[in-house]
mmCIF file of C-alpha atoms in Angstrom:
data_model
loop_
_atom_site.group_PDB
_atom_site.id
_atom_site.type_symbol
_atom_site.label_atom_id
_atom_site.label_comp_id
_atom_site.label_asym_id
_atom_site.label_seq_id
_atom_site.Cartn_x
_atom_site.Cartn_y
_atom_site.Cartn_z
ATOM 1 C CA MET A 1 12.289 -3.143 -14.802
ATOM 2 C CA SER A 2 9.765 -3.902 -12.131
ATOM 3 C CA ALA A 3 6.487 -5.792 -12.772
ATOM 4 C CA TRP A 4 3.274 -6.555 -11.111
ATOM 5 C CA VAL A 5 2.006 -9.935 -11.374
ATOM 6 C CA ASN A 6 -1.242 -11.468 -10.313
ATOM 7 C CA ILE A 7 -1.293 -14.983 -8.744
ATOM 8 C CA ASP A 8 -4.550 -16.345 -7.171
ATOM 9 C CA GLU A 9 -6.110 -13.177 -7.207
ATOM 10 C CA ASN A 10 -3.531 -11.271 -5.313
ATOM 11 C CA TRP A 11 -1.153 -8.861 -6.420
ATOM 12 C CA TYR A 12 2.992 -9.247 -6.144
ATOM 13 C CA LEU A 13 5.536 -6.737 -7.433
ATOM 14 C CA PHE A 14 8.886 -8.421 -8.663
ATOM 15 C CA ASN A 15 11.866 -6.302 -9.018
ATOM 16 C CA GLU A 16 14.341 -6.432 -12.234
ATOM 17 C CA PHE A 17 16.205 -9.252 -11.053
ATOM 18 C CA CYS A 18 12.790 -11.238 -10.689
ATOM 19 C CA ILE A 19 12.988 -10.898 -6.453
ATOM 20 C CA MET A 20 9.629 -10.316 -4.941
ATOM 21 C CA GLN A 21 9.390 -7.067 -2.945
ATOM 22 C CA THR A 22 8.002 -6.866 0.466
ATOM 23 C CA GLY A 23 7.019 -3.783 2.747
ATOM 24 C CA TRP A 24 6.865 -0.224 1.476
ATOM 25 C CA VAL A 25 7.662 0.147 -2.240
ATOM 26 C CA ARG A 26 7.501 3.588 -4.273
ATOM 27 C CA GLN A 27 6.659 3.111 -7.897
ATOM 28 C CA ASP A 28 5.798 5.965 -10.123
ATOM 29 C CA ASN A 29 5.504 8.373 -7.104
ATOM 30 C CA VAL A 30 2.941 6.064 -5.144
ATOM 31 C CA TRP A 31 3.300 4.227 -2.286
ATOM 32 C CA TYR A 32 2.006 0.563 -1.970
ATOM 33 C CA TYR A 33 2.596 -1.878 0.955
ATOM 34 C CA LEU A 34 3.485 -5.493 0.310
ATOM 35 C CA ASP A 35 3.219 -7.717 3.297
ATOM 36 C CA GLU A 36 5.730 -10.318 4.556
ATOM 37 C CA SER A 37 4.430 -13.015 2.016
ATOM 38 C CA GLY A 38 4.621 -10.287 -0.851
ATOM 39 C CA THR A 39 0.957 -9.708 -0.910
ATOM 40 C CA MET A 40 -0.329 -6.152 -1.950
ATOM 41 C CA LYS A 41 -2.187 -4.818 1.123
ATOM 42 C CA THR A 42 -5.590 -2.733 0.323
ATOM 43 C CA GLY A 43 -7.741 -0.811 2.775
ATOM 44 C CA TRP A 44 -6.499 0.451 6.521
ATOM 45 C CA LEU A 45 -3.176 -0.799 7.640
ATOM 46 C CA CYS A 46 -1.763 -0.160 10.909
ATOM 47 C CA GLU A 47 1.905 0.063 10.940
ATOM 48 C CA GLY A 48 3.048 -1.087 14.738
ATOM 49 C CA PRO A 49 0.908 -1.782 17.671
ATOM 50 C CA ASN A 50 0.197 1.689 18.498
ATOM 51 C CA GLY A 51 -0.025 3.202 14.760
ATOM 52 C CA PRO A 52 0.476 5.203 12.458
ATOM 53 C CA TRP A 53 -3.033 4.124 10.374
ATOM 54 C CA TYR A 54 -2.810 4.351 6.598
ATOM 55 C CA TYR A 55 -5.291 3.703 3.990
ATOM 56 C CA LEU A 56 -4.411 1.908 0.783
ATOM 57 C CA ASP A 57 -7.074 2.145 -2.155
ATOM 58 C CA LEU A 58 -9.138 -0.906 -2.373
ATOM 59 C CA ASN A 59 -8.753 -1.013 -6.020
ATOM 60 C CA THR A 60 -5.143 -0.110 -6.483
ATOM 61 C CA GLY A 61 -3.349 -0.375 -3.458
ATOM 62 C CA ALA A 62 -1.994 2.835 -3.700
ATOM 63 C CA MET A 63 -1.625 4.668 -0.433
ATOM 64 C CA LEU A 64 -4.065 7.552 -0.061
ATOM 65 C CA TYR A 65 -3.165 11.097 1.132
ATOM 66 C CA ASP A 66 -4.567 14.321 1.755
ATOM 67 C CA THR A 67 -8.144 13.441 1.123
ATOM 68 C CA ILE A 68 -11.085 11.686 2.624
ATOM 69 C CA THR A 69 -11.245 7.698 2.661
ATOM 70 C CA PRO A 70 -14.395 5.896 1.360
ATOM 71 C CA ASP A 71 -15.714 5.394 4.951
ATOM 72 C CA GLY A 72 -15.254 9.117 5.965
ATOM 73 C CA TYR A 73 -11.849 9.327 7.471
ATOM 74 C CA TYR A 74 -9.373 12.083 6.838
ATOM 75 C CA ILE A 75 -5.902 11.424 5.513
ATOM 76 C CA GLY A 76 -3.164 13.966 5.915
ATOM 77 C CA SER A 77 -0.731 14.909 3.331
ATOM 78 C CA ASP A 78 1.785 12.098 4.682
ATOM 79 C CA GLY A 79 -0.655 9.680 4.355
ATOM 80 C CA THR A 80 -1.679 8.791 7.953
ATOM 81 C CA TRP A 81 -5.316 9.047 9.482
ATOM 82 C CA LYS A 82 -5.888 12.379 11.380
ATOM 83 C CA SER A 83 -8.292 11.946 14.158
#
């Protein structure tokens, strides 16, 4: 079973073999992004030099979709910012 661990006020996800996860991870139908150091990211995330842009909830790290961000931008059903 996977487990979230808070270390020095950063969240990390370890799988059932105690291996730290990185990149996009889906858990309980929610997407999260863990950077190359394993830290769960929050806020705006640009994937690649030209996007797309995603918004990760500031409190939970969950990728938002089909909603408006706290700063007023529309996020589509695929989780990307729509201009």
